[in-house]
PDB file of C-alpha atoms and ligand atoms in Angstrom:
ATOM      1  CA  UNK U  23      20.677 -81.123  52.104  1.00 72.00           C
ATOM      2  CA  UNK U  24      17.350 -79.290  52.278  1.00 87.00           C
ATOM      3  CA  UNK U  25      17.466 -75.525  52.116  1.00 93.00           C
ATOM      4  CA  UNK U  26      16.732 -73.987  55.533  1.00 94.00           C
ATOM      5  CA  UNK U  27      17.691 -70.318  55.281  1.00 95.00           C
ATOM      6  CA  UNK U  28      18.400 -67.766  52.570  1.00 94.00           C
ATOM      7  CA  UNK U  29      22.134 -68.394  52.984  1.00 95.00           C
ATOM      8  CA  UNK U  30      21.653 -71.987  51.838  1.00 96.00           C
ATOM      9  CA  UNK U  31      20.235 -71.097  48.436  1.00 97.00           C
ATOM     10  CA  UNK U  32      23.396 -69.848  46.755  1.00 97.00           C
ATOM     11  CA  UNK U  33      25.613 -72.870  47.538  1.00 97.00           C
ATOM     12  CA  UNK U  34      22.816 -75.205  46.431  1.00 97.00           C
ATOM     13  CA  UNK U  35      22.483 -73.434  43.072  1.00 98.00           C
ATOM     14  CA  UNK U  36      26.229 -73.124  42.578  1.00 98.00           C
ATOM     15  CA  UNK U  37      26.627 -76.862  43.143  1.00 97.00           C
ATOM     16  CA  UNK U  38      24.259 -77.448  40.226  1.00 98.00           C
ATOM     17  CA  UNK U  39      25.959 -74.835  38.034  1.00 98.00           C
ATOM     18  CA  UNK U  40      29.292 -76.520  38.681  1.00 98.00           C
ATOM     19  CA  UNK U  41      28.007 -79.611  36.933  1.00 98.00           C
ATOM     20  CA  UNK U  42      27.624 -77.770  33.575  1.00 98.00           C
ATOM     21  CA  UNK U  43      29.449 -79.899  31.013  1.00 98.00           C
ATOM     22  CA  UNK U  44      30.869 -77.170  28.769  1.00 98.00           C
ATOM     23  CA  UNK U  45      33.720 -75.396  30.570  1.00 98.00           C
ATOM     24  CA  UNK U  46      32.997 -71.897  29.280  1.00 98.00           C
ATOM     25  CA  UNK U  47      29.251 -72.167  29.900  1.00 98.00           C
ATOM     26  CA  UNK U  48      30.096 -73.436  33.403  1.00 98.00           C
ATOM     27  CA  UNK U  49      32.355 -70.441  34.071  1.00 98.00           C
ATOM     28  CA  UNK U  50      29.653 -68.029  32.886  1.00 98.00           C
ATOM     29  CA  UNK U  51      26.797 -69.670  34.806  1.00 98.00           C
ATOM     30  CA  UNK U  52      28.721 -69.966  38.072  1.00 98.00           C
ATOM     31  CA  UNK U  53      29.808 -66.340  37.960  1.00 98.00           C
ATOM     32  CA  UNK U  54      26.384 -65.162  36.875  1.00 98.00           C
ATOM     33  CA  UNK U  55      24.666 -66.919  39.793  1.00 98.00           C
ATOM     34  CA  UNK U  56      27.244 -65.531  42.233  1.00 98.00           C
ATOM     35  CA  UNK U  57      26.720 -61.982  40.986  1.00 98.00           C
ATOM     36  CA  UNK U  58      22.969 -62.293  40.611  1.00 98.00           C
ATOM     37  CA  UNK U  59      22.478 -63.617  44.130  1.00 98.00           C
ATOM     38  CA  UNK U  60      24.866 -60.999  45.524  1.00 98.00           C
ATOM     39  CA  UNK U  61      22.895 -58.312  43.703  1.00 98.00           C
ATOM     40  CA  UNK U  62      19.570 -59.564  45.092  1.00 98.00           C
ATOM     41  CA  UNK U  63      21.037 -59.494  48.616  1.00 98.00           C
ATOM     42  CA  UNK U  64      22.687 -56.133  48.077  1.00 98.00           C
ATOM     43  CA  UNK U  65      19.484 -54.306  47.108  1.00 98.00           C
ATOM     44  CA  UNK U  66      17.261 -56.663  49.173  1.00 98.00           C
ATOM     45  CA  UNK U  67      14.998 -57.103  46.176  1.00 98.00           C
ATOM     46  CA  UNK U  68      11.368 -57.280  47.250  1.00 98.00           C
ATOM     47  CA  UNK U  69       8.826 -59.732  45.879  1.00 98.00           C
ATOM     48  CA  UNK U  70       6.946 -56.933  44.138  1.00 98.00           C
ATOM     49  CA  UNK U  71      10.163 -55.662  42.552  1.00 98.00           C
ATOM     50  CA  UNK U  72      11.024 -59.164  41.391  1.00 98.00           C
ATOM     51  CA  UNK U  73       7.614 -59.536  39.726  1.00 98.00           C
ATOM     52  CA  UNK U  74       8.137 -56.133  38.121  1.00 97.00           C
ATOM     53  CA  UNK U  75      11.604 -57.163  36.866  1.00 97.00           C
ATOM     54  CA  UNK U  76      10.186 -60.302  35.246  1.00 97.00           C
ATOM     55  CA  UNK U  77       7.450 -58.257  33.587  1.00 97.00           C
ATOM     56  CA  UNK U  78      10.034 -55.793  32.261  1.00 97.00           C
ATOM     57  CA  UNK U  79      12.235 -58.500  30.771  1.00 96.00           C
ATOM     58  CA  UNK U  80       9.207 -60.092  29.132  1.00 96.00           C
ATOM     59  CA  UNK U  81       8.127 -56.718  27.781  1.00 97.00           C
ATOM     60  CA  UNK U  82      11.552 -56.127  26.232  1.00 96.00           C
ATOM     61  CA  UNK U  83      11.096 -59.423  24.391  1.00 94.00           C
ATOM     62  CA  UNK U  84       7.717 -58.405  23.013  1.00 95.00           C
ATOM     63  CA  UNK U  85       9.105 -55.069  21.775  1.00 94.00           C
ATOM     64  CA  UNK U  86      11.672 -56.675  19.473  1.00 89.00           C
ATOM     65  CA  UNK U  87      10.717 -56.858  15.808  1.00 86.00           C
ATOM     66  CA  UNK U  88      12.271 -56.852  12.335  1.00 79.00           C
ATOM     67  CA  UNK U  89      12.781 -53.100  12.622  1.00 77.00           C
ATOM     68  CA  UNK U  90      13.397 -52.578  16.329  1.00 84.00           C
ATOM     69  CA  UNK U  91      15.730 -54.135  18.898  1.00 88.00           C
ATOM     70  CA  UNK U  92      14.859 -52.993  22.419  1.00 93.00           C
ATOM     71  CA  UNK U  93      17.415 -55.310  24.023  1.00 92.00           C
ATOM     72  CA  UNK U  94      20.291 -53.697  22.121  1.00 90.00           C
ATOM     73  CA  UNK U  95      19.023 -50.294  23.226  1.00 93.00           C
ATOM     74  CA  UNK U  96      18.901 -51.467  26.831  1.00 96.00           C
ATOM     75  CA  UNK U  97      22.405 -52.969  26.706  1.00 95.00           C
ATOM     76  CA  UNK U  98      23.680 -49.684  25.297  1.00 94.00           C
ATOM     77  CA  UNK U  99      21.777 -47.606  27.835  1.00 97.00           C
ATOM     78  CA  UNK U 100      23.442 -49.566  30.654  1.00 97.00           C
ATOM     79  CA  UNK U 101      26.919 -49.223  29.129  1.00 96.00           C
ATOM     80  CA  UNK U 102      27.251 -52.991  28.725  1.00 96.00           C
ATOM     81  CA  UNK U 103      27.727 -52.821  24.947  1.00 94.00           C
ATOM     82  CA  UNK U 104      30.501 -50.282  25.316  1.00 94.00           C
ATOM     83  CA  UNK U 105      32.232 -52.264  28.054  1.00 95.00           C
ATOM     84  CA  UNK U 106      32.146 -55.484  26.035  1.00 94.00           C
ATOM     85  CA  UNK U 107      33.492 -53.675  22.975  1.00 93.00           C
ATOM     86  CA  UNK U 108      36.402 -52.122  24.842  1.00 93.00           C
ATOM     87  CA  UNK U 109      37.222 -55.326  26.760  1.00 94.00           C
ATOM     88  CA  UNK U 110      37.456 -57.377  23.582  1.00 92.00           C
ATOM     89  CA  UNK U 111      39.391 -55.038  21.324  1.00 92.00           C
ATOM     90  CA  UNK U 112      42.488 -52.863  21.413  1.00 87.00           C
ATOM     91  CA  UNK U 113      44.793 -55.613  22.662  1.00 84.00           C
ATOM     92  CA  UNK U 114      42.117 -56.939  25.039  1.00 85.00           C
ATOM     93  CA  UNK U 115      41.229 -53.578  26.479  1.00 86.00           C
ATOM     94  CA  UNK U 116      44.762 -52.289  26.986  1.00 87.00           C
ATOM     95  CA  UNK U 117      45.041 -49.895  24.061  1.00 87.00           C
ATOM     96  CA  UNK U 118      42.841 -47.617  22.039  1.00 89.00           C
ATOM     97  CA  UNK U 119      40.536 -49.235  19.517  1.00 93.00           C
ATOM     98  CA  UNK U 120      38.557 -48.131  16.500  1.00 94.00           C
ATOM     99  CA  UNK U 121      35.859 -50.649  17.290  1.00 94.00           C
ATOM    100  CA  UNK U 122      32.566 -49.297  18.513  1.00 93.00           C
ATOM    101  CA  UNK U 123      28.966 -50.385  18.988  1.00 88.00           C
ATOM    102  CA  UNK U 124      27.127 -52.041  16.119  1.00 89.00           C
ATOM    103  CA  UNK U 125      23.892 -50.445  17.281  1.00 84.00           C
ATOM    104  CA  UNK U 126      20.440 -51.726  16.323  1.00 80.00           C
ATOM    105  CA  UNK U 127      20.298 -50.404  12.747  1.00 89.00           C
ATOM    106  CA  UNK U 128      22.866 -52.264  10.625  1.00 91.00           C
ATOM    107  CA  UNK U 129      21.208 -54.044   7.705  1.00 92.00           C
ATOM    108  CA  UNK U 130      22.597 -56.671   5.380  1.00 90.00           C
ATOM    109  CA  UNK U 131      22.777 -56.061   1.623  1.00 90.00           C
ATOM    110  CA  UNK U 132      23.498 -52.361   1.454  1.00 93.00           C
ATOM    111  CA  UNK U 133      23.667 -51.388  -2.219  1.00 95.00           C
ATOM    112  CA  UNK U 134      27.164 -51.457  -3.730  1.00 97.00           C
ATOM    113  CA  UNK U 135      28.385 -48.093  -4.967  1.00 98.00           C
ATOM    114  CA  UNK U 136      31.521 -46.831  -6.726  1.00 98.00           C
ATOM    115  CA  UNK U 137      33.744 -44.483  -4.758  1.00 98.00           C
ATOM    116  CA  UNK U 138      32.645 -40.872  -4.950  1.00 96.00           C
ATOM    117  CA  UNK U 139      28.955 -41.782  -5.241  1.00 97.00           C
ATOM    118  CA  UNK U 140      26.258 -40.366  -2.982  1.00 97.00           C
ATOM    119  CA  UNK U 141      24.350 -42.488  -0.467  1.00 97.00           C
ATOM    120  CA  UNK U 142      21.363 -40.118  -0.633  1.00 97.00           C
ATOM    121  CA  UNK U 143      18.504 -41.969  -2.356  1.00 96.00           C
ATOM    122  CA  UNK U 144      15.549 -39.740  -1.587  1.00 95.00           C
ATOM    123  CA  UNK U 145      14.955 -36.101  -0.672  1.00 92.00           C
ATOM    124  CA  UNK U 146      17.040 -35.615   2.484  1.00 93.00           C
ATOM    125  CA  UNK U 147      17.571 -32.341   4.322  1.00 93.00           C
ATOM    126  CA  UNK U 148      21.005 -31.361   5.601  1.00 94.00           C
ATOM    127  CA  UNK U 149      24.302 -29.816   4.610  1.00 96.00           C
ATOM    128  CA  UNK U 150      26.534 -31.612   2.094  1.00 97.00           C
ATOM    129  CA  UNK U 151      29.257 -33.807   3.560  1.00 97.00           C
ATOM    130  CA  UNK U 152      32.164 -35.354   1.689  1.00 98.00           C
ATOM    131  CA  UNK U 153      33.675 -38.326   3.499  1.00 98.00           C
ATOM    132  CA  UNK U 154      37.136 -39.536   2.584  1.00 98.00           C
ATOM    133  CA  UNK U 155      38.610 -42.383   4.594  1.00 98.00           C
ATOM    134  CA  UNK U 156      41.586 -44.690   4.702  1.00 97.00           C
ATOM    135  CA  UNK U 157      41.546 -48.246   5.974  1.00 98.00           C
ATOM    136  CA  UNK U 158      44.919 -49.360   7.314  1.00 98.00           C
ATOM    137  CA  UNK U 159      46.416 -52.146   9.435  1.00 96.00           C
ATOM    138  CA  UNK U 160      48.085 -51.575  12.790  1.00 93.00           C
ATOM    139  CA  UNK U 161      51.375 -50.729  11.061  1.00 95.00           C
ATOM    140  CA  UNK U 162      49.629 -48.070   8.979  1.00 96.00           C
ATOM    141  CA  UNK U 163      49.749 -50.064   5.737  1.00 98.00           C
ATOM    142  CA  UNK U 164      46.756 -49.514   3.450  1.00 98.00           C
ATOM    143  CA  UNK U 165      44.235 -52.341   3.150  1.00 98.00           C
ATOM    144  CA  UNK U 166      43.035 -52.600  -0.437  1.00 98.00           C
ATOM    145  CA  UNK U 167      39.820 -54.387  -1.369  1.00 98.00           C
ATOM    146  CA  UNK U 168      38.156 -53.963   2.021  1.00 98.00           C
ATOM    147  CA  UNK U 169      34.353 -53.751   1.853  1.00 98.00           C
ATOM    148  CA  UNK U 170      32.733 -51.016   3.883  1.00 98.00           C
ATOM    149  CA  UNK U 171      29.079 -50.692   4.793  1.00 97.00           C
ATOM    150  CA  UNK U 172      28.284 -47.151   5.845  1.00 98.00           C
ATOM    151  CA  UNK U 173      24.974 -46.008   7.335  1.00 97.00           C
ATOM    152  CA  UNK U 174      23.643 -43.091   9.292  1.00 97.00           C
ATOM    153  CA  UNK U 175      20.411 -41.481  10.411  1.00 95.00           C
ATOM    154  CA  UNK U 176      18.736 -38.798   8.346  1.00 94.00           C
ATOM    155  CA  UNK U 177      19.078 -35.286   9.799  1.00 93.00           C
ATOM    156  CA  UNK U 178      15.428 -35.583  10.807  1.00 91.00           C
ATOM    157  CA  UNK U 179      16.624 -38.144  13.363  1.00 90.00           C
ATOM    158  CA  UNK U 180      15.465 -41.443  11.875  1.00 91.00           C
ATOM    159  CA  UNK U 181      17.158 -44.268   9.992  1.00 92.00           C
ATOM    160  CA  UNK U 182      15.469 -45.094   6.696  1.00 93.00           C
ATOM    161  CA  UNK U 183      13.943 -48.292   8.085  1.00 89.00           C
ATOM    162  CA  UNK U 184      12.210 -46.249  10.809  1.00 87.00           C
ATOM    163  CA  UNK U 185      10.822 -43.695   8.377  1.00 91.00           C
ATOM    164  CA  UNK U 186       8.315 -44.398   5.576  1.00 93.00           C
ATOM    165  CA  UNK U 187       9.232 -41.041   3.976  1.00 94.00           C
ATOM    166  CA  UNK U 188      12.733 -42.235   3.099  1.00 94.00           C
ATOM    167  CA  UNK U 189      13.608 -44.465   0.161  1.00 95.00           C
ATOM    168  CA  UNK U 190      14.683 -48.033   0.879  1.00 95.00           C
ATOM    169  CA  UNK U 191      18.377 -48.015   1.848  1.00 96.00           C
ATOM    170  CA  UNK U 192      18.578 -44.213   1.956  1.00 96.00           C
ATOM    171  CA  UNK U 193      21.854 -43.140   3.606  1.00 97.00           C
ATOM    172  CA  UNK U 194      23.291 -46.641   3.346  1.00 97.00           C
ATOM    173  CA  UNK U 195      25.898 -47.937   0.929  1.00 97.00           C
ATOM    174  CA  UNK U 196      28.688 -50.437   0.408  1.00 98.00           C
ATOM    175  CA  UNK U 197      32.073 -49.229  -0.863  1.00 98.00           C
ATOM    176  CA  UNK U 198      35.385 -50.938  -1.596  1.00 98.00           C
ATOM    177  CA  UNK U 199      38.812 -49.525  -0.788  1.00 98.00           C
ATOM    178  CA  UNK U 200      41.151 -48.818  -3.702  1.00 98.00           C
ATOM    179  CA  UNK U 201      44.850 -49.729  -3.933  1.00 97.00           C
ATOM    180  CA  UNK U 202      45.688 -47.031  -1.367  1.00 98.00           C
ATOM    181  CA  UNK U 203      43.117 -48.367   1.119  1.00 98.00           C
ATOM    182  CA  UNK U 204      40.903 -45.412   0.404  1.00 98.00           C
ATOM    183  CA  UNK U 205      37.142 -45.025  -0.001  1.00 98.00           C
ATOM    184  CA  UNK U 206      35.091 -41.901  -0.365  1.00 98.00           C
ATOM    185  CA  UNK U 207      31.493 -40.871  -0.828  1.00 98.00           C
ATOM    186  CA  UNK U 208      29.040 -38.058  -0.543  1.00 97.00           C
ATOM    187  CA  UNK U 209      26.156 -37.641   1.897  1.00 98.00           C
ATOM    188  CA  UNK U 210      24.607 -35.057   4.219  1.00 97.00           C
ATOM    189  CA  UNK U 211      26.100 -34.054   7.535  1.00 96.00           C
ATOM    190  CA  UNK U 212      24.608 -36.245  10.203  1.00 95.00           C
ATOM    191  CA  UNK U 213      23.005 -34.800  13.324  1.00 92.00           C
ATOM    192  CA  UNK U 214      22.302 -36.335  16.700  1.00 94.00           C
ATOM    193  CA  UNK U 215      19.110 -38.311  17.098  1.00 92.00           C
ATOM    194  CA  UNK U 216      17.047 -39.616  19.997  1.00 92.00           C
ATOM    195  CA  UNK U 217      16.912 -43.343  20.604  1.00 92.00           C
ATOM    196  CA  UNK U 218      13.333 -44.704  20.604  1.00 91.00           C
ATOM    197  CA  UNK U 219      11.672 -43.671  23.871  1.00 94.00           C
ATOM    198  CA  UNK U 220       8.343 -45.489  23.614  1.00 94.00           C
ATOM    199  CA  UNK U 221       9.452 -48.686  25.344  1.00 96.00           C
ATOM    200  CA  UNK U 222      11.175 -49.947  28.467  1.00 97.00           C
ATOM    201  CA  UNK U 223      14.373 -48.017  27.733  1.00 97.00           C
ATOM    202  CA  UNK U 224      12.393 -44.793  27.448  1.00 98.00           C
ATOM    203  CA  UNK U 225      10.848 -45.355  30.870  1.00 98.00           C
ATOM    204  CA  UNK U 226      14.291 -45.940  32.365  1.00 98.00           C
ATOM    205  CA  UNK U 227      15.799 -42.828  30.831  1.00 98.00           C
ATOM    206  CA  UNK U 228      12.875 -40.693  32.001  1.00 98.00           C
ATOM    207  CA  UNK U 229      13.174 -42.125  35.517  1.00 98.00           C
ATOM    208  CA  UNK U 230      16.796 -40.995  35.512  1.00 98.00           C
ATOM    209  CA  UNK U 231      16.182 -37.592  33.894  1.00 98.00           C
ATOM    210  CA  UNK U 232      18.406 -38.626  30.996  1.00 97.00           C
ATOM    211  CA  UNK U 233      18.096 -37.169  27.521  1.00 97.00           C
ATOM    212  CA  UNK U 234      17.683 -39.756  24.761  1.00 96.00           C
ATOM    213  CA  UNK U 235      20.190 -38.332  22.281  1.00 96.00           C
ATOM    214  CA  UNK U 236      23.128 -39.939  20.611  1.00 95.00           C
ATOM    215  CA  UNK U 237      25.677 -37.449  19.267  1.00 96.00           C
ATOM    216  CA  UNK U 238      25.909 -37.242  15.466  1.00 96.00           C
ATOM    217  CA  UNK U 239      27.790 -40.221  14.071  1.00 97.00           C
ATOM    218  CA  UNK U 240      28.615 -42.180  10.967  1.00 97.00           C
ATOM    219  CA  UNK U 241      28.472 -45.971  11.216  1.00 97.00           C
ATOM    220  CA  UNK U 242      30.851 -48.239   9.322  1.00 97.00           C
ATOM    221  CA  UNK U 243      31.305 -51.996   9.144  1.00 97.00           C
ATOM    222  CA  UNK U 244      34.546 -52.968   7.381  1.00 98.00           C
ATOM    223  CA  UNK U 245      35.147 -56.477   6.101  1.00 97.00           C
ATOM    224  CA  UNK U 246      38.406 -57.905   4.830  1.00 98.00           C
ATOM    225  CA  UNK U 247      39.525 -61.524   5.265  1.00 97.00           C
ATOM    226  CA  UNK U 248      42.505 -61.712   7.628  1.00 97.00           C
ATOM    227  CA  UNK U 249      41.195 -58.910   9.814  1.00 97.00           C
ATOM    228  CA  UNK U 250      38.637 -58.773  12.570  1.00 95.00           C
ATOM    229  CA  UNK U 251      35.505 -57.135  11.164  1.00 96.00           C
ATOM    230  CA  UNK U 252      35.782 -53.485  12.147  1.00 97.00           C
ATOM    231  CA  UNK U 253      32.512 -52.102  13.464  1.00 96.00           C
ATOM    232  CA  UNK U 254      32.999 -48.417  14.025  1.00 96.00           C
ATOM    233  CA  UNK U 255      31.301 -45.089  14.549  1.00 96.00           C
ATOM    234  CA  UNK U 256      32.830 -41.684  13.941  1.00 97.00           C
ATOM    235  CA  UNK U 257      31.446 -38.908  16.130  1.00 97.00           C
ATOM    236  CA  UNK U 258      31.143 -35.172  15.601  1.00 96.00           C
ATOM    237  CA  UNK U 259      32.960 -33.399  18.468  1.00 96.00           C
ATOM    238  CA  UNK U 260      30.793 -30.296  17.981  1.00 95.00           C
ATOM    239  CA  UNK U 261      27.596 -32.133  18.781  1.00 96.00           C
ATOM    240  CA  UNK U 262      26.065 -30.711  21.983  1.00 96.00           C
ATOM    241  CA  UNK U 263      25.688 -34.228  23.404  1.00 97.00           C
ATOM    242  CA  UNK U 264      29.185 -35.482  22.622  1.00 97.00           C
ATOM    243  CA  UNK U 265      29.920 -35.973  26.342  1.00 96.00           C
ATOM    244  CA  UNK U 266      26.527 -37.394  27.298  1.00 97.00           C
ATOM    245  CA  UNK U 267      25.817 -40.099  24.709  1.00 97.00           C
ATOM    246  CA  UNK U 268      22.733 -42.032  25.856  1.00 96.00           C
ATOM    247  CA  UNK U 269      24.505 -45.224  24.712  1.00 95.00           C
ATOM    248  CA  UNK U 270      27.994 -44.479  26.127  1.00 95.00           C
ATOM    249  CA  UNK U 271      29.603 -45.171  22.741  1.00 94.00           C
ATOM    250  CA  UNK U 272      31.902 -42.175  22.318  1.00 95.00           C
ATOM    251  CA  UNK U 273      35.602 -42.838  22.812  1.00 94.00           C
ATOM    252  CA  UNK U 274      38.580 -40.628  22.013  1.00 93.00           C
ATOM    253  CA  UNK U 275      39.679 -42.657  18.989  1.00 93.00           C
ATOM    254  CA  UNK U 276      36.258 -42.231  17.405  1.00 96.00           C
ATOM    255  CA  UNK U 277      36.167 -38.434  17.364  1.00 96.00           C
ATOM    256  CA  UNK U 278      36.156 -37.239  13.760  1.00 97.00           C
ATOM    257  CA  UNK U 279      37.281 -33.975  12.250  1.00 95.00           C
ATOM    258  CA  UNK U 280      34.240 -32.540  10.522  1.00 96.00           C
ATOM    259  CA  UNK U 281      35.578 -29.456   8.732  1.00 97.00           C
ATOM    260  CA  UNK U 282      33.151 -26.702   7.768  1.00 97.00           C
ATOM    261  CA  UNK U 283      33.809 -24.956   4.425  1.00 97.00           C
ATOM    262  CA  UNK U 284      32.323 -21.545   3.695  1.00 95.00           C
ATOM    263  CA  UNK U 285      33.559 -21.231   0.116  1.00 93.00           C
ATOM    264  CA  UNK U 286      32.486 -23.130  -2.999  1.00 93.00           C
ATOM    265  CA  UNK U 287      33.535 -26.754  -3.383  1.00 92.00           C
ATOM    266  CA  UNK U 288      36.661 -26.902  -5.595  1.00 91.00           C
ATOM    267  CA  UNK U 289      35.418 -29.806  -7.743  1.00 89.00           C
ATOM    268  CA  UNK U 290      31.644 -29.761  -7.382  1.00 87.00           C
ATOM    269  CA  UNK U 291      30.280 -26.317  -8.221  1.00 85.00           C
ATOM    270  CA  UNK U 292      26.665 -27.366  -7.548  1.00 88.00           C
ATOM    271  CA  UNK U 293      27.360 -27.983  -3.865  1.00 92.00           C
ATOM    272  CA  UNK U 294      25.598 -25.558  -1.531  1.00 93.00           C
ATOM    273  CA  UNK U 295      27.531 -23.593   1.068  1.00 94.00           C
ATOM    274  CA  UNK U 296      28.416 -24.348   3.795  1.00 96.00           C
ATOM    275  CA  UNK U 297      29.561 -27.869   3.118  1.00 97.00           C
ATOM    276  CA  UNK U 298      31.606 -30.208   5.247  1.00 97.00           C
ATOM    277  CA  UNK U 299      34.416 -32.667   4.794  1.00 97.00           C
ATOM    278  CA  UNK U 300      35.426 -35.566   7.015  1.00 98.00           C
ATOM    279  CA  UNK U 301      38.798 -37.290   6.648  1.00 97.00           C
ATOM    280  CA  UNK U 302      39.220 -40.321   8.830  1.00 97.00           C
ATOM    281  CA  UNK U 303      41.528 -43.309   9.219  1.00 97.00           C
ATOM    282  CA  UNK U 304      40.125 -46.685  10.265  1.00 97.00           C
ATOM    283  CA  UNK U 305      42.667 -49.080  11.790  1.00 96.00           C
ATOM    284  CA  UNK U 306      41.866 -52.798  11.531  1.00 96.00           C
ATOM    285  CA  UNK U 307      43.230 -55.408  13.897  1.00 93.00           C
ATOM    286  CA  UNK U 308      44.234 -58.877  12.695  1.00 93.00           C
ATOM    287  CA  UNK U 309      41.702 -61.606  13.353  1.00 93.00           C
ATOM    288  CA  UNK U 310      38.886 -63.625  11.891  1.00 92.00           C
ATOM    289  CA  UNK U 311      36.496 -61.853   9.542  1.00 94.00           C
ATOM    290  CA  UNK U 312      33.193 -62.950  11.082  1.00 93.00           C
ATOM    291  CA  UNK U 313      30.154 -60.822  10.330  1.00 92.00           C
ATOM    292  CA  UNK U 314      27.771 -60.138  13.219  1.00 90.00           C
ATOM    293  CA  UNK U 315      24.149 -61.162  13.004  1.00 86.00           C
ATOM    294  CA  UNK U 316      22.151 -58.165  11.764  1.00 85.00           C
ATOM    295  CA  UNK U 317      19.990 -56.812  14.609  1.00 75.00           C
ATOM    296  CA  UNK U 318      17.193 -55.985  12.129  1.00 75.00           C
ATOM    297  CA  UNK U 319      16.250 -57.172   8.626  1.00 79.00           C
TER     298      UNK U 319
HETATM  299 FE1  FE2 M 404      23.429 -44.849  15.023  1.00 69.31          FE
END
């Protein structure tokens, strides 16, 4: 039947979507068309706005590179990444989870380091931080031999791959848990940083009078066969932006206890004062150990 009025378009498209061979793709495409058409009607999208939307999506594509992923930033800025994370973890969204956003800065092949080592590879400002963590299963039993990638931004607000001043793989490392499921390392206390504001996401945030900051956090990706890969971030509750994360990633389970110490370090006399310690427990859920695709090289 030929299309006569705007009301005819949606059923015509849905009839085509319904013919999708793969059942899951069919479910996604049918629902997407229903929501997309409803959205267009809801806001009564104009022709000029539609042309603008197409230009924006194309621009996001052109902004992606080996060192930058604008689409991940946009998904985070709209809360989609957080929603997908929480829907798919913690007993399918019913309980707390230690999973968090991967973010756009995980890299493969972080250098392996023995426990206790520093991840500082070039002159990096900031106060000393000693991280000590346990990796356990849902029953609290330690997971030995888990591999952990850790990474975080320099206190100047940039990851090493964004900053020619930093050594390759600065503030990144790969550790392995010992028999007690423990790993530990030394670094500098992370601070909040702004997400890149020179692209489409920046224009959106400015249009909404939003600040670009993410509260200070430590990334981890924990791999152990038999468990779902745990992608986590631990946040500093004292960060001024802890309640207004530009990427909506902060959840209660991910708040860390960064303890400030005014006296000398008991084992490392060369450590400047104040220094900080962070003790944290990562809980892994059973599942398949499938690594994500790195968002950058
Ligand atoms: Fe980050």
